Amino acid sequence: MAEETDFLLRQIKGIAGQLGYILGKRAEGTESAIIFPANKPPLPYQDVLRELLHTQHYQEALTKFTQIRYAMEQDDYVKLGLWLYAALLQLPEKERTEAGLTTAELQKGLNKLAAIQGEV
């Protein structure tokens, strides 16, 4: 009863109903998703590693990543490592070869991260 007489409650109910309609409506064979931007700050040392990648100092980035293992929380270290290795794997094969990075070496690093994550 209060919903019918209160202006704000009617507006909220109307907005919620429309939002439900929009989210529930799908064309055949298509999917929709609403993704909200993450407002989280970067991980510790992520800006430093990003700059090293930007300036194409790939080996130095890996060395720096290895050095900071005990300087941060283990969960953040694994997340940072996954981000770093994903970025290195996205490089063109030619750039990785010139930097002395092989796919096997990067996979070995990912395996180490998986082992660290398994320790938790």
N, CA, C and O atoms as a printed pandas DataFrame, in Angstrom:
     atom_number atom_name residue_name chain_id  residue_number  x_coord  y_coord  z_coord
0              1         N          MET        A               1    0.818   -1.187    0.000
1              2        CA          MET        A               1    0.000    0.000    0.000
2              3         C          MET        A               1    0.863    1.253    0.000
3              4         O          MET        A               1    0.555    2.215   -0.704
4              5         N          ALA        A               2    1.941    1.254    0.780
5              6        CA          ALA        A               2    2.802    2.427    0.844
6              7         C          ALA        A               2    3.481    2.675   -0.494
7              8         O          ALA        A               2    3.809    3.815   -0.821
8              9         N          GLU        A               3    3.695    1.620   -1.267
9             10        CA          GLU        A               3    4.331    1.767   -2.573
10            11         C          GLU        A               3    3.462    2.574   -3.528
11            12         O          GLU        A               3    3.977    3.288   -4.388
12            13         N          GLU        A               4    2.160    2.463   -3.382
13            14        CA          GLU        A               4    1.244    3.148   -4.281
14            15         C          GLU        A               4    1.109    4.626   -3.953
15            16         O          GLU        A               4    0.816    5.426   -4.842
16            17         N          THR        A               5    1.313    5.001   -2.715
17            18        CA          THR        A               5    1.125    6.389   -2.325
18            19         C          THR        A               5    2.432    7.169   -2.247
19            20         O          THR        A               5    2.414    8.396   -2.344
20            21         N          ASP        A               6    3.547    6.503   -2.078
21            22        CA          ASP        A               6    4.838    7.182   -1.955
22            23         C          ASP        A               6    5.475    7.340   -3.329
23            24         O          ASP        A               6    5.702    6.353   -4.028
24            25         N          PHE        A               7    5.764    8.578   -3.715
25            26        CA          PHE        A               7    6.333    8.875   -5.033
26            27         C          PHE        A               7    7.682    8.210   -5.244
27            28         O          PHE        A               7    7.903    7.602   -6.291
28            29         N          LEU        A               8    8.585    8.306   -4.286
29            30        CA          LEU        A               8    9.923    7.724   -4.428
30            31         C          LEU        A               8    9.872    6.206   -4.548
31            32         O          LEU        A               8   10.593    5.630   -5.363
32            33         N          LEU        A               9    9.045    5.559   -3.761
33            34        CA          LEU        A               9    8.940    4.107   -3.840
34            35         C          LEU        A               9    8.401    3.661   -5.199
35            36         O          LEU        A               9    8.837    2.644   -5.738
36            37         N          ARG        A              10    7.447    4.426   -5.753
37            38        CA          ARG        A              10    6.938    4.105   -7.088
38            39         C          ARG        A              10    8.030    4.245   -8.137
39            40         O          ARG        A              10    8.134    3.416   -9.041
40            41         N          GLN        A              11    8.844    5.290   -8.022
41            42        CA          GLN        A              11    9.934    5.503   -8.976
42            43         C          GLN        A              11   10.975    4.393   -8.886
43            44         O          GLN        A              11   11.437    3.885   -9.908
44            45         N          ILE        A              12   11.342    4.019   -7.672
45            46        CA          ILE        A              12   12.325    2.954   -7.478
46            47         C          ILE        A              12   11.782    1.637   -8.022
47            48         O          ILE        A              12   12.504    0.894   -8.686
48            49         N          LYS        A              13   10.523    1.350   -7.746
49            50        CA          LYS        A              13    9.905    0.126   -8.242
50            51         C          LYS        A              13    9.868    0.125   -9.773
51            52         O          LYS        A              13   10.114   -0.907  -10.399
52            53         N          GLY        A              14    9.567    1.258  -10.365
53            54        CA          GLY        A              14    9.535    1.362  -11.827
54            55         C          GLY        A              14   10.910    1.160  -12.446
55            56         O          GLY        A              14   11.051    0.466  -13.453
56            57         N          ILE        A              15   11.919    1.769  -11.840
57            58        CA          ILE        A              15   13.296    1.611  -12.334
58            59         C          ILE        A              15   13.743    0.167  -12.197
59            60         O          ILE        A              15   14.370   -0.378  -13.105
60            61         N          ALA        A              16   13.428   -0.452  -11.078
61            62        CA          ALA        A              16   13.817   -1.845  -10.873
62            63         C          ALA        A              16   13.130   -2.760  -11.884
63            64         O          ALA        A              16   13.743   -3.693  -12.403
64            65         N          GLY        A              17   11.862   -2.489  -12.157
65            66        CA          GLY        A              17   11.139   -3.295  -13.135
66            67         C          GLY        A              17   11.732   -3.155  -14.530
67            68         O          GLY        A              17   11.875   -4.143  -15.250
68            69         N          GLN        A              18   12.074   -1.934  -14.911
69            70        CA          GLN        A              18   12.672   -1.710  -16.228
70            71         C          GLN        A              18   14.054   -2.340  -16.328
71            72         O          GLN        A              18   14.399   -2.915  -17.360
72            73         N          LEU        A              19   14.842   -2.240  -15.273
73            74        CA          LEU        A              19   16.160   -2.850  -15.257
74            75         C          LEU        A              19   16.061   -4.368  -15.378
75            76         O          LEU        A              19   16.841   -4.994  -16.096
76            77         N          GLY        A              20   15.098   -4.954  -14.672
77            78        CA          GLY        A              20   14.867   -6.391  -14.780
78            79         C          GLY        A              20   14.470   -6.780  -16.193
79            80         O          GLY        A              20   14.903   -7.816  -16.698
80            81         N          TYR        A              21   13.647   -5.955  -16.839
81            82        CA          TYR        A              21   13.242   -6.228  -18.220
82            83         C          TYR        A              21   14.447   -6.175  -19.152
83            84         O          TYR        A              21   14.612   -7.046  -20.006
84            85         N          ILE        A              22   15.283   -5.164  -18.991
85            86        CA          ILE        A              22   16.460   -5.013  -19.854
86            87         C          ILE        A              22   17.413   -6.182  -19.661
87            88         O          ILE        A              22   17.908   -6.746  -20.637
88            89         N          LEU        A              23   17.671   -6.549  -18.419
89            90        CA          LEU        A              23   18.599   -7.638  -18.145
90            91         C          LEU        A              23   18.041   -8.988  -18.571
91            92         O          LEU        A              23   18.802   -9.874  -18.960
92            93         N          GLY        A              24   16.730   -9.157  -18.504
93            94        CA          GLY        A              24   16.127  -10.432  -18.834
94            95         C          GLY        A              24   15.874  -10.625  -20.313
95            96         O          GLY        A              24   15.707  -11.758  -20.765
96            97         N          LYS        A              25   15.842   -9.553  -21.075
97            98        CA          LYS        A              25   15.532   -9.658  -22.501
98            99         C          LYS        A              25   16.776  -10.064  -23.270
99           100         O          LYS        A              25   17.831   -9.444  -23.132
100          101         N          ARG        A              26   16.650  -11.108  -24.083
101          102        CA          ARG        A              26   17.768  -11.585  -24.888
102          103         C          ARG        A              26   17.257  -11.977  -26.254
103          104         O          ARG        A              26   16.166  -12.533  -26.382
104          105         N          ALA        A              27   18.037  -11.692  -27.266
105          106        CA          ALA        A              27   17.733  -12.205  -28.590
106          107         C          ALA        A              27   18.221  -13.639  -28.645
107          108         O          ALA        A              27   19.134  -14.019  -27.911
108          109         N          GLU        A              28   17.622  -14.425  -29.503
109          110        CA          GLU        A              28   18.003  -15.839  -29.604
110          111         C          GLU        A              28   19.474  -15.974  -29.979
111          112         O          GLU        A              28   19.927  -15.376  -30.955
112          113         N          GLY        A              29   20.217  -16.756  -29.207
113          114        CA          GLY        A              29   21.619  -17.036  -29.530
114          115         C          GLY        A              29   22.592  -15.967  -29.085
115          116         O          GLY        A              29   23.784  -16.077  -29.372
116          117         N          THR        A              30   22.135  -14.944  -28.400
117          118        CA          THR        A              30   23.056  -13.913  -27.929
118          119         C          THR        A              30   23.018  -13.865  -26.412
119          120         O          THR        A              30   22.024  -14.228  -25.783
120          121         N          GLU        A              31   24.097  -13.420  -25.853
121          122        CA          GLU        A              31   24.172  -13.254  -24.415
122          123         C          GLU        A              31   24.560  -11.818  -24.118
123          124         O          GLU        A              31   25.227  -11.168  -24.922
124          125         N          SER        A              32   24.152  -11.337  -22.993
125          126        CA          SER        A              32   24.522   -9.990  -22.600
126          127         C          SER        A              32   25.105  -10.030  -21.199
127          128         O          SER        A              32   24.785  -10.898  -20.387
128          129         N          ALA        A              33   25.953   -9.079  -20.950
129          130        CA          ALA        A              33   26.564   -8.987  -19.627
130          131         C          ALA        A              33   26.807   -7.524  -19.314
131          132         O          ALA        A              33   27.170   -6.737  -20.189
132          133         N          ILE        A              34   26.607   -7.179  -18.080
133          134        CA          ILE        A              34   26.900   -5.824  -17.626
134          135         C          ILE        A              34   28.162   -5.901  -16.804
135          136         O          ILE        A              34   28.238   -6.625  -15.811
136          137         N          ILE        A              35   29.139   -5.152  -17.226
137          138        CA          ILE        A              35   30.430   -5.161  -16.547
138          139         C          ILE        A              35   30.687   -3.764  -16.012
139          140         O          ILE        A              35   30.701   -2.787  -16.760
140          141         N          PHE        A              36   30.886   -3.688  -14.727
141          142        CA          PHE        A              36   31.178   -2.409  -14.108
142          143         C          PHE        A              36   32.688   -2.234  -14.044
143          144         O          PHE        A              36   33.409   -3.186  -13.745
144          145         N          PRO        A              37   33.170   -1.036  -14.320
145          146        CA          PRO        A              37   34.622   -0.825  -14.276
146          147         C          PRO        A              37   35.163   -1.011  -12.869
147          148         O          PRO        A              37   34.529   -0.643  -11.880
148          149         N          ALA        A              38   36.326   -1.579  -12.810
149          150        CA          ALA        A              38   36.969   -1.802  -11.511
150          151         C          ALA        A              38   37.645   -0.515  -11.060
151          152         O          ALA        A              38   38.410    0.095  -11.807
152          153         N          ASN        A              39   37.358   -0.124   -9.861
153          154        CA          ASN        A              39   37.963    1.081   -9.302
154          155         C          ASN        A              39   39.083    0.735   -8.340
155          156         O          ASN        A              39   39.469    1.539   -7.491
156          157         N          LYS        A              40   39.602   -0.486   -8.489
157          158        CA          LYS        A              40   40.656   -0.917   -7.584
158          159         C          LYS        A              40   41.984   -0.305   -8.023
159          160         O          LYS        A              40   42.247   -0.170   -9.218
160          161         N          PRO        A              41   42.804    0.060   -7.066
161          162        CA          PRO        A              41   44.126    0.561   -7.425
162          163         C          PRO        A              41   44.986   -0.577   -7.973
163          164         O          PRO        A              41   44.697   -1.747   -7.721
164          165         N          PRO        A              42   46.036   -0.245   -8.717
165          166        CA          PRO        A              42   46.900   -1.312   -9.234
166          167         C          PRO        A              42   47.573   -2.063   -8.085
167          168         O          PRO        A              42   47.692   -1.556   -6.970
168          169         N          LEU        A              43   47.999   -3.258   -8.384
169          170        CA          LEU        A              43   48.718   -4.061   -7.399
170          171         C          LEU        A              43   50.047   -3.387   -7.077
171          172         O          LEU        A              43   50.546   -2.592   -7.873
172          173         N          PRO        A              44   50.629   -3.698   -5.911
173          174        CA          PRO        A              44   51.949   -3.152   -5.610
174          175         C          PRO        A              44   52.941   -3.556   -6.696
175          176         O          PRO        A              44   52.937   -4.697   -7.157
176          177         N          TYR        A              45   53.774   -2.628   -7.095
177          178        CA          TYR        A              45   54.826   -2.812   -8.098
178          179         C          TYR        A              45   54.294   -2.979   -9.524
179          180         O          TYR        A              45   55.086   -3.123  -10.455
180          181         N          GLN        A              46   52.980   -2.961   -9.712
181          182        CA          GLN        A              46   52.448   -3.147  -11.059
182          183         C          GLN        A              46   52.828   -1.987  -11.975
183          184         O          GLN        A              46   53.119   -2.197  -13.152
184          185         N          ASP        A              47   52.827   -0.776  -11.447
185          186        CA          ASP        A              47   53.213    0.375  -12.269
186          187         C          ASP        A              47   54.681    0.292  -12.685
187          188         O          ASP        A              47   55.034    0.644  -13.811
188          189         N          VAL        A              48   55.527   -0.172  -11.775
189          190        CA          VAL        A              48   56.954   -0.312  -12.089
190          191         C          VAL        A              48   57.139   -1.348  -13.196
191          192         O          VAL        A              48   57.875   -1.116  -14.155
192          193         N          LEU        A              49   56.469   -2.486  -13.060
193          194        CA          LEU        A              49   56.587   -3.539  -14.073
194          195         C          LEU        A              49   55.972   -3.097  -15.401
195          196         O          LEU        A              49   56.493   -3.422  -16.468
196          197         N          ARG        A              50   54.871   -2.362  -15.336
197          198        CA          ARG        A              50   54.239   -1.866  -16.558
198          199         C          ARG        A              50   55.192   -0.944  -17.310
199          200         O          ARG        A              50   55.276   -1.001  -18.537
200          201         N          GLU        A              51   55.900   -0.106  -16.588
201          202        CA          GLU        A              51   56.862    0.800  -17.222
202          203         C          GLU        A              51   58.018    0.021  -17.856
203          204         O          GLU        A              51   58.470    0.358  -18.950
204          205         N          LEU        A              52   58.492   -1.013  -17.169
205          206        CA          LEU        A              52   59.564   -1.841  -17.735
206          207         C          LEU        A              52   59.085   -2.552  -19.006
207          208         O          LEU        A              52   59.842   -2.669  -19.970
208          209         N          LEU        A              53   57.865   -3.014  -19.012
209          210        CA          LEU        A              53   57.327   -3.643  -20.220
210          211         C          LEU        A              53   57.177   -2.623  -21.341
211          212         O          LEU        A              53   57.466   -2.912  -22.502
212          213         N          HIS        A              54   56.723   -1.435  -20.981
213          214        CA          HIS        A              54   56.531   -0.380  -21.980
214          215         C          HIS        A              54   57.845    0.018  -22.652
215          216         O          HIS        A              54   57.881    0.337  -23.840
216          217         N          THR        A              55   58.918   -0.009  -21.869
217          218        CA          THR        A              55   60.231    0.350  -22.419
218          219         C          THR        A              55   60.988   -0.866  -22.943
219          220         O          THR        A              55   62.176   -0.782  -23.256
220          221         N          GLN        A              56   60.289   -1.998  -23.037
221          222        CA          GLN        A              56   60.817   -3.246  -23.596
222          223         C          GLN        A              56   62.006   -3.823  -22.822
223          224         O          GLN        A              56   62.914   -4.410  -23.412
224          225         N          HIS        A              57   61.991   -3.652  -21.512
225          226        CA          HIS        A              57   62.990   -4.252  -20.626
226          227         C          HIS        A              57   62.359   -5.493  -19.984
227          228         O          HIS        A              57   62.085   -5.519  -18.784
228          229         N          TYR        A              58   62.137   -6.510  -20.805
229          230        CA          TYR        A              58   61.386   -7.683  -20.376
230          231         C          TYR        A              58   62.138   -8.518  -19.342
231          232         O          TYR        A              58   61.553   -8.936  -18.343
232          233         N          GLN        A              59   63.412   -8.761  -19.568
233          234        CA          GLN        A              59   64.199   -9.549  -18.610
234          235         C          GLN        A              59   64.300   -8.813  -17.278
235          236         O          GLN        A              59   64.230   -9.429  -16.215
236          237         N          GLU        A              60   64.463   -7.512  -17.340
237          238        CA          GLU        A              60   64.544   -6.717  -16.109
238          239         C          GLU        A              60   63.219   -6.786  -15.344
239          240         O          GLU        A              60   63.214   -6.811  -14.113
240          241         N          ALA        A              61   62.102   -6.816  -16.066
241          242        CA          ALA        A              61   60.792   -6.944  -15.418
242          243         C          ALA        A              61   60.676   -8.288  -14.698
243          244         O          ALA        A              61   60.173   -8.352  -13.576
244          245         N          LEU        A              62   61.136   -9.348  -15.336
245          246        CA          LEU        A              62   61.101  -10.667  -14.689
246          247         C          LEU        A              62   62.012  -10.722  -13.476
247          248         O          LEU        A              62   61.663  -11.313  -12.454
248          249         N          THR        A              63   63.182  -10.101  -13.592
249          250        CA          THR        A              63   64.116  -10.057  -12.465
250          251         C          THR        A              63   63.503   -9.289  -11.293
251          252         O          THR        A              63   63.572   -9.730  -10.146
252          253         N          LYS        A              64   62.906   -8.144  -11.592
253          254        CA          LYS        A              64   62.269   -7.325  -10.558
254          255         C          LYS        A              64   61.129   -8.107   -9.902
255          256         O          LYS        A              64   60.958   -8.061   -8.684
256          257         N          PHE        A              65   60.356   -8.819  -10.712
257          258        CA          PHE        A              65   59.252   -9.620  -10.180
258          259         C          PHE        A              65   59.765  -10.682   -9.221
259          260         O          PHE        A              65   59.159  -10.911   -8.174
260          261         N          THR        A              66   60.866  -11.332   -9.556
261          262        CA          THR        A              66   61.445  -12.352   -8.691
262          263         C          THR        A              66   61.934  -11.735   -7.379
263          264         O          THR        A              66   61.797  -12.349   -6.320
264          265         N          GLN        A              67   62.500  -10.535   -7.438
265          266        CA          GLN        A              67   63.057   -9.886   -6.256
266          267         C          GLN        A              67   61.993   -9.453   -5.250
267          268         O          GLN        A              67   62.279   -9.353   -4.056
268          269         N          ILE        A              68   60.778   -9.197   -5.715
269          270        CA          ILE        A              68   59.752   -8.643   -4.812
270          271         C          ILE        A              68   58.862   -9.718   -4.182
271          272         O          ILE        A              68   57.857   -9.390   -3.550
272          273         N          ARG        A              69   59.210  -10.973   -4.342
273          274        CA          ARG        A              69   58.341  -12.053   -3.860
274          275         C          ARG        A              69   57.966  -11.894   -2.393
275          276         O          ARG        A              69   56.798  -12.060   -2.043
276          277         N          TYR        A              70   58.900  -11.585   -1.547
277          278        CA          TYR        A              70   58.618  -11.514   -0.115
278          279         C          TYR        A              70   58.303  -10.101    0.352
279          280         O          TYR        A              70   58.164   -9.857    1.551
280          281         N          ALA        A              71   58.192   -9.176   -0.585
281          282        CA          ALA        A              71   57.896   -7.791   -0.225
282          283         C          ALA        A              71   56.395   -7.492   -0.267
283          284         O          ALA        A              71   55.969   -6.377    0.031
284          285         N          MET        A              72   55.606   -8.492   -0.636
285          286        CA          MET        A              72   54.169   -8.265   -0.738
286          287         C          MET        A              72   53.400   -9.523   -0.331
287          288         O          MET        A              72   53.981  -10.597   -0.170
288          289         N          GLU        A              73   52.102   -9.372   -0.171
289          290        CA          GLU        A              73   51.250  -10.503    0.196
290          291         C          GLU        A              73   51.310  -11.562   -0.902
291          292         O          GLU        A              73   51.415  -11.234   -2.084
292          293         N          GLN        A              74   51.244  -12.820   -0.510
293          294        CA          GLN        A              74   51.371  -13.924   -1.451
294          295         C          GLN        A              74   50.274  -13.901   -2.517
295          296         O          GLN        A              74   50.546  -14.162   -3.689
296          297         N          ASP        A              75   49.046  -13.594   -2.120
297          298        CA          ASP        A              75   47.934  -13.550   -3.073
298          299         C          ASP        A              75   48.158  -12.455   -4.118
299          300         O          ASP        A              75   47.944  -12.675   -5.310
300          301         N          ASP        A              76   48.591  -11.270   -3.663
301          302        CA          ASP        A              76   48.881  -10.178   -4.592
302          303         C          ASP        A              76   50.055  -10.523   -5.498
303          304         O          ASP        A              76   50.064  -10.165   -6.676
304          305         N          TYR        A              77   51.044  -11.219   -4.947
305          306        CA          TYR        A              77   52.207  -11.620   -5.747
306          307         C          TYR        A              77   51.781  -12.551   -6.884
307          308         O          TYR        A              77   52.255  -12.410   -8.011
308          309         N          VAL        A              78   50.901  -13.485   -6.596
309          310        CA          VAL        A              78   50.425  -14.414   -7.626
310          311         C          VAL        A              78   49.619  -13.653   -8.678
311          312         O          VAL        A              78   49.797  -13.880   -9.875
312          313         N          LYS        A              79   48.737  -12.754   -8.244
313          314        CA          LYS        A              79   47.953  -11.958   -9.197
314          315         C          LYS        A              79   48.862  -11.118  -10.085
315          316         O          LYS        A              79   48.654  -11.029  -11.295
316          317         N          LEU        A              80   49.867  -10.509   -9.477
317          318        CA          LEU        A              80   50.814   -9.702  -10.242
318          319         C          LEU        A              80   51.578  -10.564  -11.235
319          320         O          LEU        A              80   51.796  -10.157  -12.376
320          321         N          GLY        A              81   51.981  -11.738  -10.808
321          322        CA          GLY        A              81   52.704  -12.646  -11.692
322          323         C          GLY        A              81   51.851  -13.107  -12.863
323          324         O          GLY        A              81   52.327  -13.170  -13.997
324          325         N          LEU        A              82   50.599  -13.426  -12.592
325          326        CA          LEU        A              82   49.709  -13.827  -13.679
326          327         C          LEU        A              82   49.527  -12.693  -14.683
327          328         O          LEU        A              82   49.497  -12.920  -15.893
328          329         N          TRP        A              83   49.410  -11.488  -14.174
329          330        CA          TRP        A              83   49.293  -10.324  -15.055
330          331         C          TRP        A              83   50.560  -10.163  -15.894
331          332         O          TRP        A              83   50.481   -9.952  -17.104
332          333         N          LEU        A              84   51.733  -10.263  -15.253
333          334        CA          LEU        A              84   53.004  -10.080  -15.949
334          335         C          LEU        A              84   53.211  -11.142  -17.022
335          336         O          LEU        A              84   53.551  -10.819  -18.160
336          337         N          TYR        A              85   53.008  -12.396  -16.666
337          338        CA          TYR        A              85   53.220  -13.474  -17.637
338          339         C          TYR        A              85   52.208  -13.414  -18.784
339          340         O          TYR        A              85   52.538  -13.740  -19.924
340          341         N          ALA        A              86   50.983  -13.000  -18.482
341          342        CA          ALA        A              86   49.985  -12.840  -19.547
342          343         C          ALA        A              86   50.431  -11.745  -20.519
343          344         O          ALA        A              86   50.287  -11.885  -21.734
344          345         N          ALA        A              87   50.972  -10.656  -19.971
345          346        CA          ALA        A              87   51.453   -9.571  -20.828
346          347         C          ALA        A              87   52.631  -10.035  -21.688
347          348         O          ALA        A              87   52.717   -9.686  -22.865
348          349         N          LEU        A              88   53.526  -10.812  -21.108
349          350        CA          LEU        A              88   54.673  -11.301  -21.868
350          351         C          LEU        A              88   54.257  -12.309  -22.938
351          352         O          LEU        A              88   54.830  -12.341  -24.027
352          353         N          LEU        A              89   53.276  -13.116  -22.625
353          354        CA          LEU        A              89   52.802  -14.097  -23.614
354          355         C          LEU        A              89   52.060  -13.437  -24.772
355          356         O          LEU        A              89   51.955  -14.021  -25.851
356          357         N          GLN        A              90   51.548  -12.236  -24.563
357          358        CA          GLN        A              90   50.844  -11.530  -25.621
358          359         C          GLN        A              90   51.799  -10.818  -26.577
359          360         O          GLN        A              90   51.384  -10.343  -27.634
360          361         N          LEU        A              91   53.060  -10.746  -26.210
361          362        CA          LEU        A              91   54.037  -10.108  -27.095
362          363         C          LEU        A              91   54.191  -10.936  -28.369
363          364         O          LEU        A              91   54.025  -12.155  -28.350
364          365         N          PRO        A              92   54.508  -10.272  -29.463
365          366        CA          PRO        A              92   54.789  -11.031  -30.687
366          367         C          PRO        A              92   55.990  -11.956  -30.473
367          368         O          PRO        A              92   56.917  -11.625  -29.734
368          369         N          GLU        A              93   55.961  -13.097  -31.117
369          370        CA          GLU        A              93   57.018  -14.106  -30.972
370          371         C          GLU        A              93   58.397  -13.514  -31.248
371          372         O          GLU        A              93   59.373  -13.860  -30.582
372          373         N          LYS        A              94   58.474  -12.628  -32.223
373          374        CA          LYS        A              94   59.756  -12.024  -32.601
374          375         C          LYS        A              94   60.344  -11.206  -31.438
375          376         O          LYS        A              94   61.537  -11.296  -31.147
376          377         N          GLU        A              95   59.499  -10.419  -30.787
377          378        CA          GLU        A              95   59.974   -9.606  -29.656
378          379         C          GLU        A              95   60.431  -10.486  -28.495
379          380         O          GLU        A              95   61.445  -10.209  -27.855
380          381         N          ARG        A              96   59.671  -11.548  -28.232
381          382        CA          ARG        A              96   60.069  -12.451  -27.146
382          383         C          ARG        A              96   61.395  -13.121  -27.459
383          384         O          ARG        A              96   62.242  -13.264  -26.577
384          385         N          THR        A              97   61.582  -13.532  -28.698
385          386        CA          THR        A              97   62.832  -14.193  -29.085
386          387         C          THR        A              97   63.998  -13.226  -28.953
387          388         O          THR        A              97   65.057  -13.598  -28.448
388          389         N          GLU        A              98   63.816  -11.993  -29.400
389          390        CA          GLU        A              98   64.876  -10.988  -29.289
390          391         C          GLU        A              98   65.226  -10.699  -27.832
391          392         O          GLU        A              98   66.376  -10.392  -27.518
392          393         N          ALA        A              99   64.245  -10.794  -26.947
393          394        CA          ALA        A              99   64.482  -10.547  -25.520
394          395         C          ALA        A              99   65.017  -11.785  -24.809
395          396         O          ALA        A              99   65.356  -11.721  -23.627
396          397         N          GLY        A             100   65.094  -12.900  -25.511
397          398        CA          GLY        A             100   65.600  -14.122  -24.901
398          399         C          GLY        A             100   64.555  -14.855  -24.084
399          400         O          GLY        A             100   64.893  -15.648  -23.205
400          401         N          LEU        A             101   63.292  -14.596  -24.369
401          402        CA          LEU        A             101   62.204  -15.265  -23.650
402          403         C          LEU        A             101   61.615  -16.347  -24.536
403          404         O          LEU        A             101   61.259  -16.107  -25.689
404          405         N          THR        A             102   61.521  -17.531  -23.979
405          406        CA          THR        A             102   60.898  -18.617  -24.719
406          407         C          THR        A             102   59.553  -18.935  -24.083
407          408         O          THR        A             102   59.310  -18.617  -22.919
408          409         N          THR        A             103   58.703  -19.554  -24.848
409          410        CA          THR        A             103   57.402  -19.955  -24.324
410          411         C          THR        A             103   57.575  -20.952  -23.185
411          412         O          THR        A             103   56.827  -20.927  -22.207
412          413         N          ALA        A             104   58.568  -21.829  -23.319
413          414        CA          ALA        A             104   58.825  -22.811  -22.262
414          415         C          ALA        A             104   59.237  -22.121  -20.958
415          416         O          ALA        A             104   58.810  -22.526  -19.877
416          417         N          GLU        A             105   60.059  -21.086  -21.062
417          418        CA          GLU        A             105   60.496  -20.342  -19.872
418          419         C          GLU        A             105   59.307  -19.649  -19.208
419          420         O          GLU        A             105   59.185  -19.656  -17.983
420          421         N          LEU        A             106   58.435  -19.054  -20.016
421          422        CA          LEU        A             106   57.269  -18.385  -19.464
422          423         C          LEU        A             106   56.309  -19.391  -18.839
423          424         O          LEU        A             106   55.698  -19.109  -17.808
424          425         N          GLN        A             107   56.177  -20.546  -19.450
425          426        CA          GLN        A             107   55.322  -21.591  -18.891
426          427         C          GLN        A             107   55.883  -22.084  -17.562
427          428         O          GLN        A             107   55.133  -22.374  -16.629
428          429         N          LYS        A             108   57.205  -22.176  -17.484
429          430        CA          LYS        A             108   57.855  -22.579  -16.232
430          431         C          LYS        A             108   57.538  -21.580  -15.121
431          432         O          LYS        A             108   57.278  -21.970  -13.983
432          433         N          GLY        A             109   57.561  -20.286  -15.459
433          434        CA          GLY        A             109   57.200  -19.255  -14.483
434          435         C          GLY        A             109   55.755  -19.367  -14.035
435          436         O          GLY        A             109   55.450  -19.202  -12.854
436          437         N          LEU        A             110   54.864  -19.648  -14.978
437          438        CA          LEU        A             110   53.454  -19.839  -14.625
438          439         C          LEU        A             110   53.267  -21.057  -13.728
439          440         O          LEU        A             110   52.437  -21.046  -12.818
440          441         N          ASN        A             111   54.040  -22.099  -13.987
441          442        CA          ASN        A             111   53.968  -23.295  -13.133
442          443         C          ASN        A             111   54.428  -22.980  -11.708
443          444         O          ASN        A             111   53.855  -23.486  -10.743
444          445         N          LYS        A             112   55.463  -22.146  -11.576
445          446        CA          LYS        A             112   55.927  -21.741  -10.247
446          447         C          LYS        A             112   54.842  -20.961   -9.513
447          448         O          LYS        A             112   54.643  -21.140   -8.311
448          449         N          LEU        A             113   54.136  -20.089  -10.250
449          450        CA          LEU        A             113   53.057  -19.330   -9.645
450          451         C          LEU        A             113   51.936  -20.257   -9.168
451          452         O          LEU        A             113   51.361  -20.058   -8.098
452          453         N          ALA        A             114   51.640  -21.268   -9.978
453          454        CA          ALA        A             114   50.620  -22.222   -9.593
454          455         C          ALA        A             114   51.032  -22.977   -8.332
455          456         O          ALA        A             114   50.195  -23.268   -7.477
456          457         N          ALA        A             115   52.316  -23.292   -8.218
457          458        CA          ALA        A             115   52.815  -23.973   -7.019
458          459         C          ALA        A             115   52.719  -23.063   -5.805
459          460         O          ALA        A             115   52.365  -23.515   -4.716
460          461         N          ILE        A             116   53.029  -21.790   -5.982
461          462        CA          ILE        A             116   52.923  -20.831   -4.879
462          463         C          ILE        A             116   51.466  -20.702   -4.452
463          464         O          ILE        A             116   51.155  -20.666   -3.262
464          465         N          GLN        A             117   50.585  -20.632   -5.438
465          466        CA          GLN        A             117   49.160  -20.495   -5.132
466          467         C          GLN        A             117   48.648  -21.737   -4.404
467          468         O          GLN        A             117   47.746  -21.643   -3.571
468          469         N          GLY        A             118   49.218  -22.889   -4.714
469          470        CA          GLY        A             118   48.823  -24.134   -4.056
470          471         C          GLY        A             118   49.260  -24.203   -2.607
471          472         O          GLY        A             118   48.718  -25.000   -1.841
472          473         N          GLU        A             119   50.226  -23.389   -2.212
473          474        CA          GLU        A             119   50.722  -23.374   -0.841
474          475         C          GLU        A             119   49.739  -22.750    0.123
475          476         O          GLU        A             119   49.785  -23.009    1.326
476          477         N          VAL        A             120   48.846  -21.923   -0.408
477          478        CA          VAL        A             120   47.924  -21.183    0.460
478          479         C          VAL        A             120   46.964  -22.105    1.139
479          480         O          VAL        A             120   46.114  -21.655    1.908
